[in-house]
Amino acid sequence: MPALRKELNILIADDDSTTRHVLRLLLREHGHQVVAEANDGDKAVELCEVHRPDIAFLDIDMPRMDGHSAAERIRQAAPGVGMIMVTNLPTLDNVQKALQIGIDGFVVKPFNAVKVVEAIDNCIKHKG
Amino acid sequence: MHRNEEIAAATTAGSQEKTFAMAGMRALILAEHSRRWEDLTAPLARFGMRFDIFDSTVEGLAAVNLAGRNGSAYKIVMIERHLQGVDAAVLGGAIRSNPGHREALLVMLDSANGDARPGLPGGGFSASLRTSASGAEFEATLASLCMSASGAPSPVGLPDRRADGEISSAHSGYNILVADDNLVNQQVAARMLEKLGCKAAVAADGMQAVKMHTLTPFDLILMDCEMPVLDGLEATQRIRAAEGTARRTPIIALTACTGQGEKERCLAAGMDDFLSKPIRPQMLGDVLARWLARPAASTVADSACEDELEEVKAMFGADFAELASLYQNDGGPRLAAMREAAAIGDCAKVAKVAHAFGGSCASIGATGLAALSKTVETAAKAGSLESFDQRMAGIENEYRRVCGKLQSLLTQ
């Protein structure tokens, strides 16, 4: 039986406004709510604490605090928030580090709607 | 969980020539443990290859790191479509970013059955293998990959390096569909097209070809005449009927016999030209030159850039116009800012702006431009502005091309 897709609250952290816009449109189109947006890692941690989104999309390369450090901090400060890493160019170090932190998913720009939805579904399945 | 196997060169496999090229080659497999690992490893063992297999992404990437450092890089990397929730494209990209593994051949292991995901998976993957693939299909794919990896001549002969460098820019970025039920022919044609700078997708029968072309129209189709389910002639008729007068995709018949009767039947069905099998690179190049308009960008040096603008446009529909204008509003000023920062030697600023610019490019689908921007960003981060002007000129050229293409996409 097809599971009913629930509307999720999502945070987007990326320092580029075009990227945030693209992702926001895509998430809305799939029935999700973007509850907060951050343009650096610091802000992402802060907003995750306040909004407790179901999922945070974190760009790896952000000013002030990168996605890896932000993910580690979010894990401490707001446990239960699912985390999906975003990158233009996955490098071995990048991906290895993120997997070691224990993030729930990975998407590569340009966003592919199918892959973003797969990552979200997988992240939710993870959290149970 | 991990297994490691070292096997001496196989002496019993059928084709000595093939096994010779592949013996001793290293392969890495990242696969769910729910799979039967023997099905994956047995063909490798038969070809005398050495392999490591993992069901953990972290362990697998650590192995890549180690192999890269030791100078014993993997030639072939097979990756589950999703492993521990991570997409194969991400893992593949990460592995290819390791200096020792730039040339690694990626194969996607797909557990989807049926024709849900036809064609090559893209994202740097050279082939995909379904769980349901037979041992023979598996070996044909491996053999065709290994031959291109080892530089050994394939049965039909691939173009040599000089020739392929010469031709590749002429057809760069075209999407070509190869419809052929013979797996080896299919893979050889696809590889040849890629060497010519095209993106190749494959279909195993006429019905699949029609479906794929309806979903995302190709720039040109190579169509085998005799195929199961729906033969090439009928597939062509269906495509022509669907296109009406709106579009005419060049369809090239792949045929073993080139008698006048056969040719007439092909033309009557709506095909445009012929290629006799086995396909030769030169003839394929000629056909492409005849039927594909040369892209304007091919005249600009260093512009073998690719993009996925159409895909992003298809994804966003009416919203694409807004995205494109957002992108172009920021683009020009950012490029100017990079030049200004470089003029006063401010590497940190150059890196910062290049990063922002590259991020936008990647999001809108200007992937080649994003990669160019990354080279400037990486150099600037390391405190270097060497060849900045030259790199910047390349970026500005490609940016103009991207803006032009955005314009034409929006007026379509």
XYZ file of C-alpha atoms in Angstrom:
540
model
C 0.000 0.000 0.000
C 1.476 3.407 -0.865
C 2.369 5.310 2.268
C 0.723 8.664 2.701
C 3.386 11.283 2.196
C 3.386 13.571 5.185
C 4.098 17.279 4.947
C 7.503 17.885 6.487
C 9.034 20.982 8.003
C 12.336 21.700 6.375
C 15.256 24.068 6.909
C 17.519 25.123 4.068
C 21.056 26.295 4.793
C 23.012 27.590 1.814
C 24.896 30.814 1.238
C 23.617 31.149 -2.328
C 20.165 32.621 -2.816
C 19.565 30.974 -6.213
C 20.218 27.596 -4.664
C 17.867 28.281 -1.772
C 15.225 29.423 -4.205
C 15.554 26.323 -6.375
C 15.334 24.008 -3.403
C 12.421 25.914 -1.864
C 10.383 25.641 -5.065
C 11.176 21.984 -5.372
C 10.245 21.171 -1.781
C 7.006 23.131 -1.981
C 6.080 21.357 -5.146
C 6.351 18.103 -3.228
C 4.115 19.351 -0.452
C 6.721 20.257 2.131
C 7.015 23.424 4.152
C 10.230 25.406 4.294
C 10.149 26.749 7.848
C 13.495 28.545 7.875
C 16.445 29.493 5.709
C 20.004 30.206 6.768
C 22.906 31.588 4.772
C 25.648 30.236 6.994
C 26.330 27.290 9.294
C 26.069 29.320 12.495
C 22.610 30.507 11.629
C 21.593 26.984 10.591
C 22.404 25.609 14.058
C 20.545 28.447 15.737
C 17.446 28.051 13.551
C 17.415 24.278 13.993
C 17.257 24.769 17.748
C 14.372 27.201 17.413
C 12.310 25.480 14.705
C 13.203 21.822 15.219
C 12.562 20.994 11.553
C 12.099 17.388 10.444
C 14.959 17.787 8.021
C 17.784 20.286 7.476
C 19.448 20.602 4.073
C 23.014 21.724 4.754
C 25.393 22.989 2.094
C 28.885 21.705 2.853
C 30.679 24.868 1.824
C 29.252 27.763 3.816
C 30.864 30.822 5.346
C 31.524 31.079 9.093
C 30.705 27.447 9.842
C 30.792 24.713 7.200
C 28.129 22.051 6.779
C 30.139 19.389 8.597
C 30.618 21.428 11.755
C 27.017 22.611 11.576
C 25.832 18.985 11.345
C 27.857 18.021 14.398
C 26.489 20.967 16.353
C 22.901 20.287 15.260
C 23.251 16.677 16.362
C 24.072 17.997 19.863
C 21.769 20.983 20.032
C 18.739 19.623 18.204
C 18.826 15.822 18.160
C 16.169 14.266 15.956
C 16.644 16.702 13.098
C 17.360 14.676 9.949
C 20.311 16.047 7.972
C 20.893 15.970 4.243
C 24.170 17.317 2.914
C 24.278 19.364 -0.264
C 27.331 19.839 -2.465
C 28.206 20.810 -6.048
C 31.210 18.565 -6.219
C 31.376 15.573 -3.951
C 34.983 14.954 -2.972
C 36.323 11.922 -1.178
C 37.154 13.903 1.964
C 33.834 15.698 1.970
C 31.707 12.634 1.627
C 33.806 10.532 3.977
C 33.628 13.177 6.681
C 29.870 13.593 6.309
C 29.275 9.850 6.450
C 31.410 9.579 9.559
C 29.361 12.284 11.254
C 26.370 10.124 10.411
C 24.311 12.377 8.163
C 21.124 10.870 6.733
C 21.516 11.682 3.061
C 23.416 13.432 0.340
C 22.296 15.384 -2.708
C 24.355 16.933 -5.467
C 23.630 20.149 -7.363
C 21.984 20.698 -9.784
C 19.073 19.265 -7.846
C 17.216 16.412 -9.405
C 13.661 16.248 -8.062
C 13.645 12.462 -7.956
C 16.885 12.317 -6.002
C 15.808 14.982 -3.541
C 12.569 13.117 -2.862
C 14.464 9.839 -2.496
C 16.842 11.447 -0.011
C 13.925 12.827 2.013
C 12.066 9.513 2.029
C 15.186 7.701 3.063
C 15.917 10.195 5.817
C 12.426 9.802 7.276
C 12.643 6.019 7.052
C 15.915 6.259 8.986
C 14.325 8.224 11.762
C 11.468 5.691 11.912
C 31.616 -6.533 6.262
C 34.346 -6.924 3.743
C 35.930 -9.543 1.597
C 39.121 -9.387 -0.339
C 40.225 -11.710 -3.037
C 43.450 -12.035 -4.923
C 43.246 -14.332 -7.833
C 45.936 -15.350 -10.238
C 45.318 -14.651 -13.893
C 42.568 -16.873 -15.154
C 43.668 -19.555 -17.488
C 40.398 -21.185 -18.316
C 38.106 -18.401 -19.500
C 36.926 -18.513 -23.084
C 38.573 -15.554 -24.740
C 42.259 -15.415 -23.938
C 42.584 -11.978 -25.446
C 39.986 -10.426 -23.155
C 41.233 -12.071 -20.003
C 44.747 -10.998 -20.775
C 43.754 -7.338 -20.768
C 41.759 -7.697 -17.587
C 43.880 -10.015 -15.481
C 45.257 -8.282 -12.429
C 43.034 -5.202 -12.821
C 41.630 -4.021 -9.491
C 37.919 -3.652 -8.914
C 35.975 -2.268 -5.978
C 32.406 -3.280 -5.268
C 30.139 -1.376 -2.907
C 26.994 -3.443 -2.547
C 24.226 -4.194 -0.082
C 24.878 -7.412 1.706
C 21.386 -8.607 0.900
C 22.655 -9.210 -2.616
C 24.381 -12.428 -3.570
C 27.969 -11.285 -3.560
C 29.072 -14.365 -5.485
C 27.043 -13.203 -8.490
C 29.101 -10.041 -8.586
C 32.480 -11.484 -7.807
C 32.397 -14.679 -9.867
C 32.674 -12.918 -13.269
C 35.527 -10.755 -11.950
C 37.313 -13.819 -10.700
C 36.826 -15.537 -14.043
C 38.581 -12.633 -15.750
C 41.439 -12.828 -13.256
C 40.670 -9.477 -11.660
C 41.435 -8.615 -8.055
C 38.602 -7.155 -6.049
C 37.506 -5.738 -2.719
C 33.872 -5.749 -1.746
C 32.213 -3.747 1.031
C 28.687 -3.102 2.248
C 29.737 0.007 4.172
C 30.154 3.398 2.508
C 32.653 4.600 5.096
C 34.851 1.517 4.772
C 34.610 1.576 0.989
C 35.755 5.183 0.755
C 38.573 4.491 3.191
C 39.723 1.696 0.862
C 39.698 4.133 -2.064
C 41.796 6.584 -0.090
C 44.293 3.899 0.761
C 44.454 2.516 -2.779
C 44.980 6.033 -4.125
C 47.848 6.629 -1.695
C 49.493 3.293 -2.440
C 49.338 3.765 -6.178
C 47.131 0.692 -6.528
C 43.992 2.454 -7.692
C 40.826 0.606 -8.657
C 40.153 0.537 -12.401
C 36.526 -0.450 -12.035
C 34.173 0.588 -9.260
C 30.735 -0.963 -9.011
C 28.281 0.854 -6.790
C 24.810 0.028 -5.565
C 22.250 2.632 -6.730
C 21.606 3.349 -3.049
C 23.966 2.166 -0.382
C 23.103 3.035 3.214
C 20.910 5.797 1.885
C 23.663 7.377 -0.175
C 23.123 7.804 -3.885
C 25.632 6.079 -6.161
C 26.305 9.351 -7.994
C 27.575 10.921 -4.767
C 29.864 8.005 -3.991
C 31.020 7.820 -7.606
C 31.783 11.532 -7.674
C 33.666 11.277 -4.388
C 35.734 8.355 -5.633
C 36.538 10.070 -8.930
C 37.706 13.155 -7.012
C 40.575 11.110 -5.587
C 43.642 11.848 -7.729
C 44.401 8.171 -8.264
C 40.844 7.413 -9.351
C 40.081 10.116 -11.937
C 39.941 7.483 -14.671
C 38.072 4.862 -12.687
C 35.185 3.327 -14.613
C 31.931 3.442 -12.697
C 29.259 0.788 -12.988
C 25.915 1.170 -11.287
C 24.357 -1.856 -9.650
C 20.653 -1.444 -10.057
C 18.211 -3.541 -8.145
C 15.266 -2.139 -10.122
C 13.822 -4.696 -12.468
C 11.877 -4.218 -15.670
C 12.405 -1.139 -17.785
C 11.884 1.414 -15.037
C 15.259 3.058 -15.546
C 16.473 2.427 -19.036
C 19.704 3.708 -20.520
C 22.999 4.733 -19.075
C 22.683 6.193 -15.620
C 24.732 9.334 -16.352
C 26.734 11.094 -13.627
C 29.990 9.651 -14.881
C 28.742 6.074 -14.900
C 29.783 4.029 -17.920
C 27.281 1.249 -17.496
C 24.557 -0.075 -15.292
C 23.833 -3.656 -14.373
C 20.526 -4.925 -13.111
C 20.290 -7.502 -10.386
C 18.495 -9.632 -12.909
C 21.364 -9.402 -15.426
C 22.545 -12.787 -16.581
C 26.130 -13.872 -16.122
C 26.672 -13.404 -19.867
C 25.353 -9.818 -19.838
C 27.544 -9.064 -16.853
C 30.610 -10.410 -18.618
C 29.845 -8.562 -21.861
C 29.578 -5.281 -19.968
C 32.771 -5.962 -18.066
C 34.641 -6.936 -21.208
C 33.578 -3.857 -23.094
C 34.535 -1.630 -20.155
C 37.866 -3.286 -19.593
C 38.837 -3.038 -23.211
C 38.315 0.687 -23.174
C 40.148 0.906 -19.824
C 43.194 -1.038 -20.922
C 43.487 0.753 -24.225
C 43.343 -2.580 -26.001
C 41.696 -2.306 -29.389
C 38.097 -3.397 -29.363
C 36.886 -5.696 -32.105
C 35.713 -2.730 -34.159
C 38.576 -0.426 -33.269
C 38.098 2.776 -31.319
C 39.500 6.029 -32.636
C 43.035 6.759 -31.590
C 43.782 9.545 -29.116
C 44.653 12.217 -31.615
C 41.641 11.582 -33.774
C 39.278 11.466 -30.868
C 40.530 14.749 -29.441
C 39.948 16.268 -32.827
C 36.411 15.028 -33.261
C 35.174 15.200 -29.702
C 34.588 18.941 -29.576
C 32.529 18.812 -32.759
C 29.724 16.770 -31.250
C 30.050 17.633 -27.605
C 26.913 17.555 -25.550
C 24.571 15.848 -28.030
C 22.276 13.224 -26.584
C 22.212 10.110 -28.719
C 20.121 7.003 -28.277
C 21.480 3.625 -29.334
C 18.716 1.075 -29.864
C 20.177 -2.400 -30.290
C 19.294 -5.696 -28.627
C 22.853 -6.979 -28.840
C 24.517 -5.958 -25.616
C 28.054 -5.863 -26.927
C 27.093 -3.820 -30.011
C 25.142 -1.509 -27.761
C 28.062 -0.920 -25.420
C 30.582 -0.508 -28.220
C 28.412 2.086 -29.972
C 27.782 3.920 -26.708
C 31.478 4.025 -25.889
C 32.319 5.227 -29.382
C 29.748 8.015 -29.100
C 31.167 9.068 -25.768
C 34.620 9.213 -27.301
C 33.143 11.515 -29.914
C 31.949 13.775 -27.107
C 28.278 12.759 -27.106
C 26.141 11.516 -24.253
C 24.876 8.066 -25.088
C 21.832 6.231 -23.802
C 20.873 2.701 -24.747
C 17.637 0.836 -25.403
C 17.363 -2.930 -25.759
C 14.316 -3.022 -28.006
C 12.183 -0.790 -30.208
C 9.480 -0.287 -27.615
C 11.983 0.930 -25.040
C 13.473 3.276 -27.645
C 10.077 4.824 -28.408
C 9.315 5.257 -24.706
C 12.682 6.807 -23.923
C 12.489 9.199 -26.850
C 8.976 10.273 -25.871
C 10.135 10.991 -22.348
C 13.187 13.039 -23.297
C 13.718 13.555 -27.020
C 17.214 12.696 -28.230
C 19.209 14.672 -30.783
C 19.751 11.579 -32.922
C 18.882 7.894 -32.768
C 20.931 4.931 -33.989
C 18.338 2.249 -34.622
C 19.007 -1.418 -35.196
C 16.492 -2.784 -37.674
C 15.928 -6.202 -36.150
C 14.971 -6.043 -32.506
C 12.570 -7.956 -30.274
C 9.211 -6.564 -29.064
C 9.166 -3.835 -31.708
C 11.577 -3.789 -34.638
C 13.477 -0.701 -35.734
C 11.190 0.054 -38.660
C 8.049 0.014 -36.596
C 9.695 1.964 -33.775
C 10.674 4.611 -36.342
C 7.123 4.794 -37.690
C 5.773 5.348 -34.180
C 8.320 8.055 -33.470
C 7.519 9.819 -36.761
C 3.777 9.584 -36.080
C 4.265 11.116 -32.650
C 6.510 13.886 -33.956
C 4.111 14.978 -36.697
C 5.477 18.076 -38.355
C 6.784 19.625 -35.141
C 10.150 17.911 -35.159
C 12.202 15.423 -37.111
C 14.825 13.618 -35.089
C 17.472 12.083 -37.355
C 17.105 8.301 -37.183
C 20.003 6.276 -38.558
C 19.440 2.638 -39.426
C 21.982 0.144 -38.139
C 21.890 -2.673 -40.558
C 23.980 -5.668 -41.488
C 22.830 -5.855 -45.090
C 22.740 -2.727 -47.196
C 20.874 -4.012 -50.230
C 18.695 -1.570 -52.129
C 15.488 -3.277 -50.935
C 16.515 -2.951 -47.295
C 17.433 0.705 -47.767
C 14.100 1.480 -49.353
C 12.193 -0.179 -46.520
C 14.154 1.913 -44.004
C 13.488 5.169 -45.853
C 9.828 4.288 -46.246
C 9.578 3.762 -42.492
C 10.926 7.274 -41.935
C 14.619 6.654 -41.318
C 17.108 9.168 -42.669
C 20.410 7.396 -43.220
C 22.289 4.106 -42.822
C 25.268 2.777 -40.956
C 26.396 -0.722 -41.765
C 27.515 -2.975 -38.973
C 30.063 -3.334 -37.512
C 30.168 0.400 -36.871
C 33.483 2.140 -37.513
C 34.383 5.344 -35.684
C 35.072 7.216 -38.907
C 31.715 6.329 -40.443
C 29.912 7.153 -37.223
C 31.704 10.513 -37.094
C 30.650 11.221 -40.685
C 27.014 10.410 -39.982
C 26.971 12.626 -36.902
C 28.570 15.448 -38.877
C 25.930 15.039 -41.583
C 22.925 15.067 -39.272
C 23.853 17.187 -36.296
C 24.234 20.925 -36.627
C 27.548 21.995 -35.159
C 27.015 23.673 -31.796
C 27.965 27.342 -31.878
C 30.126 26.885 -28.802
C 32.468 24.471 -30.523
C 34.231 27.352 -32.219
C 35.267 28.889 -28.896
C 38.451 27.444 -27.454
C 38.112 25.495 -24.223
C 34.384 25.343 -24.409
C 33.843 21.616 -24.215
C 31.463 22.599 -21.448
C 28.401 20.677 -20.622
C 25.238 21.760 -18.954
C 21.941 20.419 -17.711
C 19.916 23.560 -18.329
C 17.164 21.683 -20.182
C 16.771 19.232 -17.337
C 16.481 22.008 -14.772
C 14.031 23.845 -16.999
C 11.917 20.710 -17.368
C 11.896 20.354 -13.613
C 10.708 23.878 -12.901
C 8.456 24.634 -15.842
C 7.012 28.121 -15.495
C 9.212 28.948 -12.506
C 12.332 28.567 -14.618
C 12.079 32.124 -15.956
C 12.268 33.529 -12.446
C 15.239 31.338 -11.603
C 17.044 32.314 -14.782
C 16.630 36.001 -14.083
C 17.732 35.555 -10.469
C 20.802 33.749 -11.750
C 21.628 36.369 -14.362
C 21.084 39.271 -11.947
C 23.841 37.942 -9.713
C 26.081 36.472 -12.410
C 27.463 39.589 -14.102
C 28.219 41.491 -10.886
C 29.888 38.427 -9.390
C 32.199 38.014 -12.371
C 33.070 41.703 -12.172
C 33.720 41.356 -8.437
C 36.097 38.457 -9.075
C 38.103 40.532 -11.528
C 38.208 43.499 -9.148
C 39.326 41.370 -6.216
C 42.024 39.736 -8.331
C 43.274 43.137 -9.485
C 44.121 44.041 -5.884
C 45.410 40.535 -5.103
C 42.579 39.714 -2.675
C 42.593 35.912 -2.986
C 40.130 35.358 -0.171
C 37.564 37.563 -1.881
C 38.133 35.880 -5.239
C 37.596 32.469 -3.629
C 34.467 33.648 -1.824
C 32.830 35.142 -4.908
C 33.884 32.229 -7.136
C 32.307 29.896 -4.626
C 29.018 31.789 -4.638
C 29.029 32.024 -8.425
C 29.784 28.308 -8.789
C 26.961 27.430 -6.409
C 24.423 29.340 -8.497
C 25.764 27.789 -11.680
C 25.412 24.291 -10.292
C 21.881 24.982 -9.120
C 20.648 26.271 -12.440
C 22.314 23.386 -14.270
C 25.362 25.160 -15.722
C 27.530 22.284 -14.523
C 30.507 22.930 -16.788
C 30.624 26.536 -15.712
C 30.428 25.484 -12.063
C 33.470 23.277 -12.610
C 35.402 26.124 -14.276
C 34.538 28.380 -11.377
C 35.724 25.732 -8.952
C 39.215 25.777 -10.499
C 39.483 29.503 -9.786
C 38.079 29.034 -6.288
C 40.481 26.226 -5.432
C 43.507 28.119 -6.727
C 42.492 31.318 -4.932
C 41.904 29.429 -1.690
C 45.463 28.174 -1.955
C 46.563 31.779 -2.401
C 47.250 31.557 -6.102
C 46.025 33.816 -8.882
C 48.174 32.101 -11.476
C 46.520 31.970 -14.910
C 43.598 33.852 -13.407
C 43.060 35.950 -16.531
C 43.066 32.925 -18.762
C 40.673 30.991 -16.531
C 38.460 34.032 -16.165
C 38.265 34.442 -19.936
C 37.085 30.838 -20.183
C 34.485 31.467 -17.497
C 33.213 34.629 -19.164
C 32.933 32.850 -22.507
C 31.004 29.999 -21.029
C 28.830 32.401 -19.027
C 27.890 34.158 -22.269
C 27.042 30.819 -23.835
C 24.937 29.822 -20.817
C 23.076 33.163 -20.836
C 22.438 32.811 -24.566
C 21.115 29.327 -24.069
C 18.912 30.454 -21.176
C 17.508 33.119 -23.459
C 16.677 30.654 -26.182
C 15.226 28.162 -23.705
C 12.937 30.855 -22.363
C 11.664 31.883 -25.766
C 10.904 28.286 -26.788
